[in-house]
Amino acid sequence: MFWLKTTVASDNAYLLAENGVIFNKAKTVLLGYLPGKPDASYTVPASVTKLGEASLSNIPALTSVTLPNGLKTIASYVFDDCPNLTTLVLPSSLEFIGDFSMTNLKVSSMVVPENIKVLNNYFLSYCPELTSVELPSTLTEMWGEVLAGNPKLKTVKCKAVNPPVIKGNAFKNTPIGSTTTLRVPAGSKALYQAAEGWKDFGTIEEY
C-alpha cells in the first residue's frame, strides 16, 4: 500500500501538516490522519485538546494510539472502523466523547474516565474482542447502542451509584442476559435491577 504525503504552506494561517497528520495552526486540534499512512502506532502531540470529527477513522494500519493527558474532546467518528486498533487508553482529562467514536476496534478492554456524563450513540460498538468495560461514577446518560454488538463482553463495571438513564437499545446484540456480568457499587444492586436497560442483565453483582 502507498500513501500520499501532504504539505501545507508555512504561511497558511489556518493549517499545519506534520508527517501526514493535519492540525489547526495552533496545533490544538487534530483534523486528519492521512489514509494509507503505514505506521502501526501514533502518539497524539501533547498540545492537542481535541480530535476532530473522523480525524483518525478507517486506518487499518493502526494498532496503537497514545492520547495526551490534556485531551478534552473526542468528536464523532474519530476512531470509527480502525479494525486492528488494540491499544487505546482514554485520558483522565477527557470531557466529551461523540457519536460512533470507537466502532469496529480490536480493543479488549476500555475504561471510561471520570468527568464523562454522557455516552453518545454507538460509542464502543461492534468491537469483536472487547471483554470488559468500566463506566465512571459521573455517568448519567447512555444513548442508542453505546455498547452494542460486542459478543465477547464478559464484564461491565458501572461506578455510578444511581443507574444512568438508557435512551435506546444500549446493549443490542451483546450477551447481557447470559454471559455478561454487571458490577455495581455496594447498595445499588436493587436500583439497577429495577432500571430500564440495566435490569436485562442476567447477573448483577455488587463490589
CSV table of C-alpha atoms in Angstrom, one decimal:
chain,number,residue,atom,x,y,z
A,1,MET,CA,0.0,0.0,0.0
A,2,PHE,CA,1.2,3.5,-0.7
A,3,TRP,CA,0.2,6.8,0.8
A,4,LEU,CA,0.3,10.3,-0.4
A,5,LYS,CA,2.2,12.8,1.7
A,6,THR,CA,0.8,16.2,2.1
A,7,THR,CA,2.3,19.6,2.7
A,8,VAL,CA,0.8,22.9,4.0
A,9,ALA,CA,2.4,26.2,3.1
A,10,SER,CA,4.3,27.6,6.0
A,11,ASP,CA,2.4,30.9,5.6
A,12,ASN,CA,-1.0,29.1,5.8
A,13,ALA,CA,-2.9,30.9,8.6
A,14,TYR,CA,-5.2,28.0,9.5
A,15,LEU,CA,-3.5,24.6,9.0
A,16,LEU,CA,-0.3,22.8,9.9
A,17,ALA,CA,0.9,19.5,8.5
A,18,GLU,CA,3.4,17.1,10.2
A,19,ASN,CA,4.3,13.7,8.7
A,20,GLY,CA,0.9,13.0,7.2
A,21,VAL,CA,-1.2,14.5,10.0
A,22,ILE,CA,-3.1,17.7,9.7
A,23,PHE,CA,-3.7,20.1,12.6
A,24,ASN,CA,-5.1,23.6,13.1
A,25,LYS,CA,-2.4,26.3,13.2
A,26,ALA,CA,-2.2,26.3,17.0
A,27,LYS,CA,-1.8,22.5,17.0
A,28,THR,CA,-4.6,22.1,19.5
A,29,VAL,CA,-7.0,20.3,17.1
A,30,LEU,CA,-6.0,17.2,15.1
A,31,LEU,CA,-8.0,17.4,11.9
A,32,GLY,CA,-6.9,14.5,9.8
A,33,TYR,CA,-4.6,11.5,9.6
A,34,LEU,CA,-4.0,10.5,6.0
A,35,PRO,CA,-5.5,7.2,4.9
A,36,GLY,CA,-2.8,4.7,3.8
A,37,LYS,CA,-0.2,6.1,6.3
A,38,PRO,CA,1.7,2.9,7.1
A,39,ASP,CA,2.7,3.5,10.8
A,40,ALA,CA,1.3,0.9,13.3
A,41,SER,CA,1.4,3.3,16.2
A,42,TYR,CA,0.8,7.0,16.7
A,43,THR,CA,1.3,9.4,19.6
A,44,VAL,CA,-1.0,12.4,19.6
A,45,PRO,CA,1.0,15.5,20.5
A,46,ALA,CA,0.7,16.9,24.0
A,47,SER,CA,-0.7,20.2,22.7
A,48,VAL,CA,-3.8,18.6,21.2
A,49,THR,CA,-7.0,19.1,23.2
A,50,LYS,CA,-9.5,17.9,20.6
A,51,LEU,CA,-9.6,15.1,18.0
A,52,GLY,CA,-11.7,16.5,15.1
A,53,GLU,CA,-14.6,14.6,13.5
A,54,ALA,CA,-13.5,11.4,11.7
A,55,SER,CA,-9.9,12.5,12.1
A,56,LEU,CA,-8.5,9.0,12.6
A,57,SER,CA,-11.2,6.9,11.1
A,58,ASN,CA,-10.7,4.0,8.7
A,59,ILE,CA,-7.0,3.5,9.3
A,60,PRO,CA,-6.3,-0.3,9.1
A,61,ALA,CA,-2.6,0.0,9.8
A,62,LEU,CA,-3.0,1.5,13.3
A,63,THR,CA,-2.7,-0.9,16.2
A,64,SER,CA,-1.8,1.6,19.0
A,65,VAL,CA,-2.7,5.2,19.6
A,66,THR,CA,-1.5,7.2,22.6
A,67,LEU,CA,-3.6,10.1,23.7
A,68,PRO,CA,-2.3,13.0,25.8
A,69,ASN,CA,-3.4,13.9,29.3
A,70,GLY,CA,-4.9,17.2,28.4
A,71,LEU,CA,-7.2,15.9,25.6
A,72,LYS,CA,-10.7,17.1,26.3
A,73,THR,CA,-12.8,16.2,23.3
A,74,ILE,CA,-13.1,13.2,21.0
A,75,ALA,CA,-15.5,14.2,18.3
A,76,SER,CA,-17.8,11.9,16.3
A,77,TYR,CA,-16.4,9.1,14.2
A,78,VAL,CA,-12.8,9.7,15.4
A,79,PHE,CA,-11.8,6.0,15.6
A,80,ASP,CA,-14.6,4.6,13.5
A,81,ASP,CA,-13.6,1.5,11.7
A,82,CYS,CA,-9.9,1.0,12.8
A,83,PRO,CA,-10.2,-2.8,12.8
A,84,ASN,CA,-6.7,-3.5,14.1
A,85,LEU,CA,-6.5,-0.9,16.9
A,86,THR,CA,-5.8,-2.9,20.0
A,87,THR,CA,-4.3,-0.3,22.4
A,88,LEU,CA,-6.2,2.9,23.3
A,89,VAL,CA,-6.3,4.4,26.7
A,90,LEU,CA,-8.7,7.3,27.4
A,91,PRO,CA,-7.0,10.1,29.5
A,92,SER,CA,-8.5,11.4,32.7
A,93,SER,CA,-8.7,14.9,31.2
A,94,LEU,CA,-11.4,13.8,28.7
A,95,GLU,CA,-14.8,15.6,29.0
A,96,PHE,CA,-16.7,14.7,25.8
A,97,ILE,CA,-17.0,11.7,23.5
A,98,GLY,CA,-19.0,11.9,20.3
A,99,ASP,CA,-21.2,9.5,18.3
A,100,PHE,CA,-19.7,6.5,16.6
A,101,SER,CA,-16.4,7.4,18.2
A,102,MET,CA,-15.0,3.9,18.7
A,103,THR,CA,-16.7,1.3,16.4
A,104,ASN,CA,-15.1,-1.8,15.0
A,105,LEU,CA,-11.9,-1.7,17.0
A,106,LYS,CA,-9.8,-4.6,18.3
A,107,VAL,CA,-9.5,-3.4,21.9
A,108,SER,CA,-10.1,-6.0,24.6
A,109,SER,CA,-10.9,-3.5,27.4
A,110,MET,CA,-11.9,0.1,27.9
A,111,VAL,CA,-12.0,2.4,31.0
A,112,VAL,CA,-14.2,5.5,30.6
A,113,PRO,CA,-12.7,8.2,32.8
A,114,GLU,CA,-14.4,10.3,35.4
A,115,ASN,CA,-16.0,13.5,34.3
A,116,ILE,CA,-17.8,11.8,31.4
A,117,LYS,CA,-21.5,12.4,31.9
A,118,VAL,CA,-23.0,11.2,28.6
A,119,LEU,CA,-22.1,8.3,26.3
A,120,ASN,CA,-23.4,9.1,22.8
A,121,ASN,CA,-24.7,6.8,20.1
A,122,TYR,CA,-22.6,3.8,19.1
A,123,PHE,CA,-19.8,4.9,21.5
A,124,LEU,CA,-18.0,1.5,21.8
A,125,SER,CA,-19.9,-0.8,19.5
A,126,TYR,CA,-19.1,-3.8,17.3
A,127,CYS,CA,-15.7,-4.5,18.8
A,128,PRO,CA,-15.3,-8.3,18.4
A,129,GLU,CA,-12.6,-8.7,21.0
A,130,LEU,CA,-14.0,-6.5,23.8
A,131,THR,CA,-14.3,-8.3,27.1
A,132,SER,CA,-14.5,-5.6,29.8
A,133,VAL,CA,-15.7,-2.0,30.2
A,134,GLU,CA,-15.6,0.3,33.2
A,135,LEU,CA,-18.0,3.2,33.3
A,136,PRO,CA,-17.4,6.2,35.6
A,137,SER,CA,-19.3,7.4,38.7
A,138,THR,CA,-20.2,10.6,36.8
A,139,LEU,CA,-22.2,8.9,34.1
A,140,THR,CA,-25.8,9.9,33.9
A,141,GLU,CA,-27.0,9.1,30.3
A,142,MET,CA,-26.3,6.4,27.6
A,143,TRP,CA,-27.7,6.8,24.1
A,144,GLY,CA,-28.5,4.2,21.4
A,145,GLU,CA,-26.3,1.1,21.0
A,146,VAL,CA,-23.4,2.5,23.0
A,147,LEU,CA,-22.2,-1.0,23.8
A,148,ALA,CA,-23.9,-2.9,21.0
A,149,GLY,CA,-22.6,-5.9,19.1
A,150,ASN,CA,-19.8,-6.9,21.5
A,151,PRO,CA,-20.2,-10.7,21.6
A,152,LYS,CA,-17.3,-11.4,23.9
A,153,LEU,CA,-18.2,-8.8,26.6
A,154,LYS,CA,-17.9,-10.5,30.0
A,155,THR,CA,-17.9,-7.6,32.5
A,156,VAL,CA,-19.5,-4.2,32.7
A,157,LYS,CA,-18.5,-2.3,35.8
A,158,CYS,CA,-20.6,0.8,36.3
A,159,LYS,CA,-19.3,3.0,39.2
A,160,ALA,CA,-22.4,5.2,39.2
A,161,VAL,CA,-24.5,4.8,42.4
A,162,ASN,CA,-27.7,5.7,40.5
A,163,PRO,CA,-28.2,3.8,37.2
A,164,PRO,CA,-27.5,6.0,34.2
A,165,VAL,CA,-30.6,6.6,32.1
A,166,ILE,CA,-30.5,4.5,29.0
A,167,LYS,CA,-32.1,6.1,25.9
A,168,GLY,CA,-32.1,3.4,23.3
A,169,ASN,CA,-31.0,-0.2,23.0
A,170,ALA,CA,-27.6,0.3,24.6
A,171,PHE,CA,-26.6,-3.4,24.7
A,172,LYS,CA,-28.2,-4.7,21.4
A,173,ASN,CA,-26.6,-8.0,20.3
A,174,THR,CA,-24.4,-8.1,23.4
A,175,PRO,CA,-25.0,-11.2,25.6
A,176,ILE,CA,-26.0,-9.3,28.8
A,177,GLY,CA,-28.7,-11.8,29.6
A,178,SER,CA,-26.4,-14.8,29.6
A,179,THR,CA,-22.6,-14.4,29.8
A,180,THR,CA,-22.1,-10.7,30.7
A,181,THR,CA,-21.9,-9.7,34.4
A,182,LEU,CA,-22.8,-6.2,35.6
A,183,ARG,CA,-20.8,-5.0,38.6
A,184,VAL,CA,-22.3,-2.0,40.6
A,185,PRO,CA,-21.4,-0.1,43.8
A,186,ALA,CA,-22.5,-1.7,47.1
A,187,GLY,CA,-26.1,-0.8,47.9
A,188,SER,CA,-27.0,-0.2,44.3
A,189,LYS,CA,-28.0,-3.6,43.1
A,190,ALA,CA,-31.7,-3.2,43.6
A,191,LEU,CA,-31.7,0.1,41.8
A,192,TYR,CA,-30.1,-1.5,38.7
A,193,GLN,CA,-32.4,-4.5,38.9
A,194,ALA,CA,-35.3,-2.1,38.5
A,195,ALA,CA,-33.8,0.3,35.9
A,196,GLU,CA,-34.7,0.1,32.2
A,197,GLY,CA,-31.9,-1.5,30.2
A,198,TRP,CA,-29.9,-2.5,33.2
A,199,LYS,CA,-32.5,-4.9,34.6
A,200,ASP,CA,-31.9,-7.1,31.5
A,201,PHE,CA,-28.5,-8.3,32.8
A,202,GLY,CA,-28.7,-11.9,33.9
A,203,THR,CA,-26.1,-11.4,36.6
A,204,ILE,CA,-25.7,-8.2,38.7
A,205,GLU,CA,-23.1,-8.2,41.5
A,206,GLU,CA,-22.1,-5.5,44.0
A,207,TYR,CA,-18.4,-4.6,44.6
